[in-house]
PDB file of C-alpha atoms in Angstrom:
ATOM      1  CA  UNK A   1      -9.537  -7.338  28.398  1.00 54.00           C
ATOM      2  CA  UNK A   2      -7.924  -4.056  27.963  1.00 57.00           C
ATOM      3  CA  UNK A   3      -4.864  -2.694  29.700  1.00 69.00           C
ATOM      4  CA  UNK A   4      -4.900  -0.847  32.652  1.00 87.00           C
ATOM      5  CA  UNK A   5      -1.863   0.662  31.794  1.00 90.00           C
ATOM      6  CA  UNK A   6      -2.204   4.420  30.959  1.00 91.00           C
ATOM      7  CA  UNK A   7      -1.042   5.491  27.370  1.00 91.00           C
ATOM      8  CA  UNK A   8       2.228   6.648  28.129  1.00 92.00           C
ATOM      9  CA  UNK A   9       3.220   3.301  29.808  1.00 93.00           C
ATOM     10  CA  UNK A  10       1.683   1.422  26.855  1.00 93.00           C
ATOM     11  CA  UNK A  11       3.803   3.915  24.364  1.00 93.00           C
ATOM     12  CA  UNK A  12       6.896   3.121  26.135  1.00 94.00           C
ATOM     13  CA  UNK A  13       6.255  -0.299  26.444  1.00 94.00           C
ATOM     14  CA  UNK A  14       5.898  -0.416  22.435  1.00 93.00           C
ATOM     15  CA  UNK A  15       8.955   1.545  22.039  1.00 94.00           C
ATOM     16  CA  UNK A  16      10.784  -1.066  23.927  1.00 94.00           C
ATOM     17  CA  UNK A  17       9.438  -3.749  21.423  1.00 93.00           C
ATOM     18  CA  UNK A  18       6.454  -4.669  23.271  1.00 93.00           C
ATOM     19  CA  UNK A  19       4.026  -5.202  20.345  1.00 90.00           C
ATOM     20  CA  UNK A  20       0.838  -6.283  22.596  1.00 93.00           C
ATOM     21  CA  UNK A  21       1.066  -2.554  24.312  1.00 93.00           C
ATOM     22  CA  UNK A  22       0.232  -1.096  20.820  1.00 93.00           C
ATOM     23  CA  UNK A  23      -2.829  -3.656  20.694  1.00 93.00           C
ATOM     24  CA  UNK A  24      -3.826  -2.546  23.713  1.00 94.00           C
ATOM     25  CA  UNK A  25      -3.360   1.088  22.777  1.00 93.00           C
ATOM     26  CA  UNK A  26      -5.405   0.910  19.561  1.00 94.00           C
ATOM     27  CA  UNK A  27      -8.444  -0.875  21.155  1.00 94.00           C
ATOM     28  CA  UNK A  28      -8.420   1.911  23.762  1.00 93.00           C
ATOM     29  CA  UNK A  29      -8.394   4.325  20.991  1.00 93.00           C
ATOM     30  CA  UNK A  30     -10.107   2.723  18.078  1.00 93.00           C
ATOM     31  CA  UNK A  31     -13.433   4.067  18.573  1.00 91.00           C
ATOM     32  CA  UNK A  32     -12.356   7.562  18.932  1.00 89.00           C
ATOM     33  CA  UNK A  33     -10.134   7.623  15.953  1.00 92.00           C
ATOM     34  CA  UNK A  34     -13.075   5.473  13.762  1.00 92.00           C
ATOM     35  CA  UNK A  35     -15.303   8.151  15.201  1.00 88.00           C
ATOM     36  CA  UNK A  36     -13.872  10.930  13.621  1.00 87.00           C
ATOM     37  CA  UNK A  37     -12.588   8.989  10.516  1.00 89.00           C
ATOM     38  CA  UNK A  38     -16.831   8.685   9.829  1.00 87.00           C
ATOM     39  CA  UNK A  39     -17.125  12.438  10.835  1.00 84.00           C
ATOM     40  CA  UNK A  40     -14.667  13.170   7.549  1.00 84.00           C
ATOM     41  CA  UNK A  41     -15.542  10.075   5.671  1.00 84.00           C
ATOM     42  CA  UNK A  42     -19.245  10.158   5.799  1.00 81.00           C
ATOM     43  CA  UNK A  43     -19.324   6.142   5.078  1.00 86.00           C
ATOM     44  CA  UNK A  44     -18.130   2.986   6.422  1.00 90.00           C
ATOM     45  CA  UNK A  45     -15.269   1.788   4.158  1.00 92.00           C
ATOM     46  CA  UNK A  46     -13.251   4.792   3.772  1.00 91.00           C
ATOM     47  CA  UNK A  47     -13.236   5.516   7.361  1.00 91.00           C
ATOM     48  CA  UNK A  48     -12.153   1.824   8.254  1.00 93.00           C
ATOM     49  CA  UNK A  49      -9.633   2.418   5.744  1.00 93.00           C
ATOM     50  CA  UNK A  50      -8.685   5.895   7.396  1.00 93.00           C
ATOM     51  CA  UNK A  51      -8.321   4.706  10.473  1.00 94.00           C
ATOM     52  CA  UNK A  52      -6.139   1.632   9.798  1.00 95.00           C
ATOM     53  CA  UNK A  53      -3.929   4.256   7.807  1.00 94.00           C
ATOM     54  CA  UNK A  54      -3.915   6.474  10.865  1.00 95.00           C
ATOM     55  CA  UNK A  55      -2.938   3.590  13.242  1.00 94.00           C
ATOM     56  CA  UNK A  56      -0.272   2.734  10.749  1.00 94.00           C
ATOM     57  CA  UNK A  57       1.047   6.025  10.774  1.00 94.00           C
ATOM     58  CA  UNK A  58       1.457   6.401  14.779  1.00 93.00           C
ATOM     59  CA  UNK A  59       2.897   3.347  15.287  1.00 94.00           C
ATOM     60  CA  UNK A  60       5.447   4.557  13.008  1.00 93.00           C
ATOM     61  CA  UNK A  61       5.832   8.000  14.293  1.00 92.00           C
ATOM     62  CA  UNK A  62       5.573   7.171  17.689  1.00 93.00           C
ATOM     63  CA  UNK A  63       8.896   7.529  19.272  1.00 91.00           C
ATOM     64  CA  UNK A  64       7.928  11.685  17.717  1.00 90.00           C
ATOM     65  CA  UNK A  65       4.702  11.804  20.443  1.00 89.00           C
ATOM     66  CA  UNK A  66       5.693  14.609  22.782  1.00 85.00           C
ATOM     67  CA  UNK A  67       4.021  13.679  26.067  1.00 82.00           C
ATOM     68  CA  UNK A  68       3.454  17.086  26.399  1.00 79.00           C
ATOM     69  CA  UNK A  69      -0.372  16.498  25.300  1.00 78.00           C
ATOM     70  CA  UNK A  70      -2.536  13.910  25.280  1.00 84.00           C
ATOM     71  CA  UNK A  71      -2.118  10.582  23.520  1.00 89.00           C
ATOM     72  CA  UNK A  72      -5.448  11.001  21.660  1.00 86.00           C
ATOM     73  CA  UNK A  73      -5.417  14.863  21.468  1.00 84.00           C
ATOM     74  CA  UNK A  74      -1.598  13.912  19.326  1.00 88.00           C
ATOM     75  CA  UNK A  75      -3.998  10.826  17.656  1.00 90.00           C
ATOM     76  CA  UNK A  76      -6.462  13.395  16.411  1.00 87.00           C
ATOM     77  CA  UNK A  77      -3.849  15.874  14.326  1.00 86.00           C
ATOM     78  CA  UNK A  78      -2.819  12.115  12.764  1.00 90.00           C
ATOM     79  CA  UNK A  79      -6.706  11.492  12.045  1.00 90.00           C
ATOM     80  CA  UNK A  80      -7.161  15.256  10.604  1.00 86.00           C
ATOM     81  CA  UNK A  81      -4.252  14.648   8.565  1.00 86.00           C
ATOM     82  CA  UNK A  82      -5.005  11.616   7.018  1.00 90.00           C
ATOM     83  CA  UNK A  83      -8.591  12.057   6.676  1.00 88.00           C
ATOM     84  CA  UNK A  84      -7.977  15.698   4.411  1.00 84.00           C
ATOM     85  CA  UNK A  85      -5.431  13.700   2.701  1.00 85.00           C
ATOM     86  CA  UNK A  86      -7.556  10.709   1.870  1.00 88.00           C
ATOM     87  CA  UNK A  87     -10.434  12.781   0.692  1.00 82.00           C
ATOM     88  CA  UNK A  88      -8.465  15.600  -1.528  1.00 80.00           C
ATOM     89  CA  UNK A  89      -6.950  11.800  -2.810  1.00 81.00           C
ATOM     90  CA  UNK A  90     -11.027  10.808  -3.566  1.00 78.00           C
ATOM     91  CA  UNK A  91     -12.111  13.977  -4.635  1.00 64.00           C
ATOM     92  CA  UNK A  92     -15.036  14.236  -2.730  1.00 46.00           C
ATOM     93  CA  UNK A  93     -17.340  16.734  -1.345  1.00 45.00           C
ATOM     94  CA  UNK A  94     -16.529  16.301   2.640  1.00 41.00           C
ATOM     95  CA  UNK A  95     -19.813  18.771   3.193  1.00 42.00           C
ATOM     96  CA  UNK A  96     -22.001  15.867   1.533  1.00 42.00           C
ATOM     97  CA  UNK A  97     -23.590  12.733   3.359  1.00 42.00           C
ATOM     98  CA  UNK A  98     -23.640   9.716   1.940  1.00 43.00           C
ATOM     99  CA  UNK A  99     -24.072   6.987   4.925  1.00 46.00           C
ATOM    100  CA  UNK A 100     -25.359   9.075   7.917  1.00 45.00           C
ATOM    101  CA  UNK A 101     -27.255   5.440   8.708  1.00 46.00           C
ATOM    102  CA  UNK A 102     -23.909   3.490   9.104  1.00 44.00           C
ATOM    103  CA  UNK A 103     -22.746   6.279  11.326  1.00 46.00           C
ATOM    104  CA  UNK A 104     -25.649   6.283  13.729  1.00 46.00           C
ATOM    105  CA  UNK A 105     -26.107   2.829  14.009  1.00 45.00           C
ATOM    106  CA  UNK A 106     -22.674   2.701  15.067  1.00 44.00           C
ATOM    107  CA  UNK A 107     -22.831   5.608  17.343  1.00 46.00           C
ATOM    108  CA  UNK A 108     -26.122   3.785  19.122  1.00 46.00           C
ATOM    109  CA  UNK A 109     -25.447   0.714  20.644  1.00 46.00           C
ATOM    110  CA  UNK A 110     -28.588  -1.461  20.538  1.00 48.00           C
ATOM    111  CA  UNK A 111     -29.921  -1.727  24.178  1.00 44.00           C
ATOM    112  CA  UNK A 112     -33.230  -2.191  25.703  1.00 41.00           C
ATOM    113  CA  UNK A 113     -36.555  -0.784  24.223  1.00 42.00           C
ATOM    114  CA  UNK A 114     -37.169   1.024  27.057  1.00 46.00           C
ATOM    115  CA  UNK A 115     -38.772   4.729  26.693  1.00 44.00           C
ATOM    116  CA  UNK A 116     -36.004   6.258  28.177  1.00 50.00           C
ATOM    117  CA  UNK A 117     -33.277   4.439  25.983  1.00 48.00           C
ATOM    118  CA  UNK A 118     -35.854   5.117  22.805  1.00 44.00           C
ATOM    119  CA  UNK A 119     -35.390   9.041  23.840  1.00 51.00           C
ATOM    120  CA  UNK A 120     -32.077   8.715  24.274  1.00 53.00           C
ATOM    121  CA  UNK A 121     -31.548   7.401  20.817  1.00 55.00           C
ATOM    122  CA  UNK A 122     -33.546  10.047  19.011  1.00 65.00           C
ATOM    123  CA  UNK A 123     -31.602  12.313  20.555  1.00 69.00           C
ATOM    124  CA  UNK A 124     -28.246  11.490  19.473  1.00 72.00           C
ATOM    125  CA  UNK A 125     -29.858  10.171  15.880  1.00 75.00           C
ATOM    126  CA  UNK A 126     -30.895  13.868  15.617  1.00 76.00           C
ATOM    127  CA  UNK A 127     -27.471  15.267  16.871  1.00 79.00           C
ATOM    128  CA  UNK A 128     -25.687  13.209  14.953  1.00 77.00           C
ATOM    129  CA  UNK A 129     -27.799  13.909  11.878  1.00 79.00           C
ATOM    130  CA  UNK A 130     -26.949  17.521  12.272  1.00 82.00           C
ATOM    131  CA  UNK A 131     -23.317  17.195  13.000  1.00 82.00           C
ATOM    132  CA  UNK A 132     -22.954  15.344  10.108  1.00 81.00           C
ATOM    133  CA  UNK A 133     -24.404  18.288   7.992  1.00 84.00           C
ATOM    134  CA  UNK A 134     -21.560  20.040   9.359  1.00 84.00           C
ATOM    135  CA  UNK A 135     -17.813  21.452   7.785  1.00 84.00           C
ATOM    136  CA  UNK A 136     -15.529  18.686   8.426  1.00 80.00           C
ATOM    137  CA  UNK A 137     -13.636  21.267  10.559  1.00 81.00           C
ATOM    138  CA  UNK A 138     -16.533  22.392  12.858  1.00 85.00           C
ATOM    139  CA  UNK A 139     -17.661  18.734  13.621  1.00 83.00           C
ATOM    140  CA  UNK A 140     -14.220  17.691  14.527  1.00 82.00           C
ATOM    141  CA  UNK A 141     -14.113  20.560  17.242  1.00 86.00           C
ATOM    142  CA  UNK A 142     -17.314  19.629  18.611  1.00 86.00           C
ATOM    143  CA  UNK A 143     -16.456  16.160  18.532  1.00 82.00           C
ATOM    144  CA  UNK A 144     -12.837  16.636  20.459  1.00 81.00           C
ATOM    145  CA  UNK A 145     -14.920  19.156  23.083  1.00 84.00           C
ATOM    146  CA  UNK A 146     -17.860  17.022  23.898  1.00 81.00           C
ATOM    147  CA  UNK A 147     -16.805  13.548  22.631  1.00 75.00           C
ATOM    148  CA  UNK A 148     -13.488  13.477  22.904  1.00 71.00           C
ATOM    149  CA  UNK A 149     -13.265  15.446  26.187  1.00 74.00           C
ATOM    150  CA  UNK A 150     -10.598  17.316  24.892  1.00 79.00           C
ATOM    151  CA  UNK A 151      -9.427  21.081  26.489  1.00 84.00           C
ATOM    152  CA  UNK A 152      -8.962  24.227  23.939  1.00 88.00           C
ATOM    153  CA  UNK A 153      -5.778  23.952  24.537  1.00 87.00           C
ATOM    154  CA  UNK A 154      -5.291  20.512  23.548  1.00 82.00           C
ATOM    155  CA  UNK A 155      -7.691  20.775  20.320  1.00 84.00           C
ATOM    156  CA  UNK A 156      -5.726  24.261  19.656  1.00 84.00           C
ATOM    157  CA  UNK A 157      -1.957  22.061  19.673  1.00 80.00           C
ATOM    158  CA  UNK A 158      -3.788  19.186  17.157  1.00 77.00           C
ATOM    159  CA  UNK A 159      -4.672  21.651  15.127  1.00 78.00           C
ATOM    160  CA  UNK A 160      -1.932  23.891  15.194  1.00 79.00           C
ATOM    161  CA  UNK A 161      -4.083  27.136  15.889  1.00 86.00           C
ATOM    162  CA  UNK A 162      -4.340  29.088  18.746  1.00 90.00           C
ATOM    163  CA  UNK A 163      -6.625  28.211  21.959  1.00 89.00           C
ATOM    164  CA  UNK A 164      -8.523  31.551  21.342  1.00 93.00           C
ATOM    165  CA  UNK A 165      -8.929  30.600  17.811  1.00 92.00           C
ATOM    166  CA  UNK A 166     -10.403  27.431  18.750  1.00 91.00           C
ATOM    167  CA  UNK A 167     -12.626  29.110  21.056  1.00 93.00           C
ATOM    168  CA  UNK A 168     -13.865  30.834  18.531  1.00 94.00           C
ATOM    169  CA  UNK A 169     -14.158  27.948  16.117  1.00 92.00           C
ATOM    170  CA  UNK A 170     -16.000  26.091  18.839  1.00 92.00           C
ATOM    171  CA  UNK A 171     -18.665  29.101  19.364  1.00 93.00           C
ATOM    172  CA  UNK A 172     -19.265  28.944  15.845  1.00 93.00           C
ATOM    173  CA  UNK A 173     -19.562  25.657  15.341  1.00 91.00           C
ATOM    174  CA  UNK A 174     -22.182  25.631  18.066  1.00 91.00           C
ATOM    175  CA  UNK A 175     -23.965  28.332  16.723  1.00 92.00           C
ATOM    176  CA  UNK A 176     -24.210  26.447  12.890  1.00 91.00           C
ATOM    177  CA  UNK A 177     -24.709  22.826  15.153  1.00 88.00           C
ATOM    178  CA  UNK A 178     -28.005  24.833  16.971  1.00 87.00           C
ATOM    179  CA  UNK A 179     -28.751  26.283  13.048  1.00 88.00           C
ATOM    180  CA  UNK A 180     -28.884  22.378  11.832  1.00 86.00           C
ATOM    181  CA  UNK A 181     -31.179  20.903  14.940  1.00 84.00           C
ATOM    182  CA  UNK A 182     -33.559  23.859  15.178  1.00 84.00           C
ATOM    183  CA  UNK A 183     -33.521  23.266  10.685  1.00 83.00           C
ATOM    184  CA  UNK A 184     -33.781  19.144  11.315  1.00 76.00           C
ATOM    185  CA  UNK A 185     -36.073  18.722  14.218  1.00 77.00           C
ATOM    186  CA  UNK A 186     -38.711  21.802  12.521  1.00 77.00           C
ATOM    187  CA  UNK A 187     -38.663  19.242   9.536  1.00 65.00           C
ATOM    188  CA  UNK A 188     -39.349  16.512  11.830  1.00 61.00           C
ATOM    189  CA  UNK A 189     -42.427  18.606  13.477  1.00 53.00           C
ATOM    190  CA  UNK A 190     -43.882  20.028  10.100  1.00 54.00           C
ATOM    191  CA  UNK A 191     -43.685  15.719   9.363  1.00 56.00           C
ATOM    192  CA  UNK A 192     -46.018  15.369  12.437  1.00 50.00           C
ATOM    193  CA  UNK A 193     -48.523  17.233  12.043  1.00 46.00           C
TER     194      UNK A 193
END
């Protein structure tokens, strides 16, 4: 059962040795932070291994969060960090996708085979598919907007930019998402007929 505690109760409970609060903390957060580890990663293991890194890291910076912002929007710049880090580590192209299956299955919980849940699923299978296709950059600023729920101004302070800047980044990103869908779903159609 998780905490009803809000994050800056559970922070100060685990700075005041409370080591269940930070359990608590990290299942609240876990699927946000795996989230965007697999939106860097592109597969499985290395963003398991991303985000235990990144959960390592805030426990140990922790008594640094500034409750200025959001717990997660100051859990995101740790994620960023760590996940540019890993890959310039692995050398690999972060544009390339290697386990876009792994990442939607986990993305769609398996439900009921209704039509309606069946829509639902090629929908974010296809969304999914194209934000994956995107710059690691422009899908984590679509995932903090529309995922993550995060304000420009709080995506701006992770990333240490400028909320007009990340307006900007966000447009574009948009724009290239709505280039990868219309791309993806006329290869579906063309597959159709």
């Amino acid at each position: 059962m998780q905490s009803k505690l809000s994050d800056i109760e559970l922070i100060e409970q685990t700075l005041a040795g409370n080591q269940s609060a930070y359990a608590d903390l990290v299942k609240r957060h876990q699927r946000f932070v795996f989230t965007l580890a697999m939106r860097f990663a592109k597969n499985r293991e290395d963003a398991e291994e991303i985000a235990q890194d990144c959960f390592i890291k805030a426990y140990r910076s922790l008594a640094s969060f500034q409750r200025q912002s959001k717990f997660s929007t100051w859990l995101y710049s740790i994620v960023y960090t760590t996940a540019m880090t890993f890959l310039r580590k692995k050398r690999i192209d972060t544009s390339s996708i290697d386990d876009e299956a792994t990442y939607i299955q986990i993305e769609n919980k398996p439900g009921t085979y209704d039509v309606n849940n069946i829509e639902n699923k090629s929908r974010s299978y296809y969304l999914n598919q194209a934000i994956e296709q995107l710059l690691p950059d422009d899908a984590a600023i679509i995932t903090l907007f529309y995922k993550g729920e995060q304000s420009l101004e709080e995506i701006a302070q992770a990333l240490g930019i400028e909320a007009n800047t990340v307006k900007v980044k966000l447009f574009r990103a948009r724009q290239r998402l709505k280039e990868k869908l219309e791309r993806n779903l006329k290869h579906e159609v063309k597959e159709l007929i």
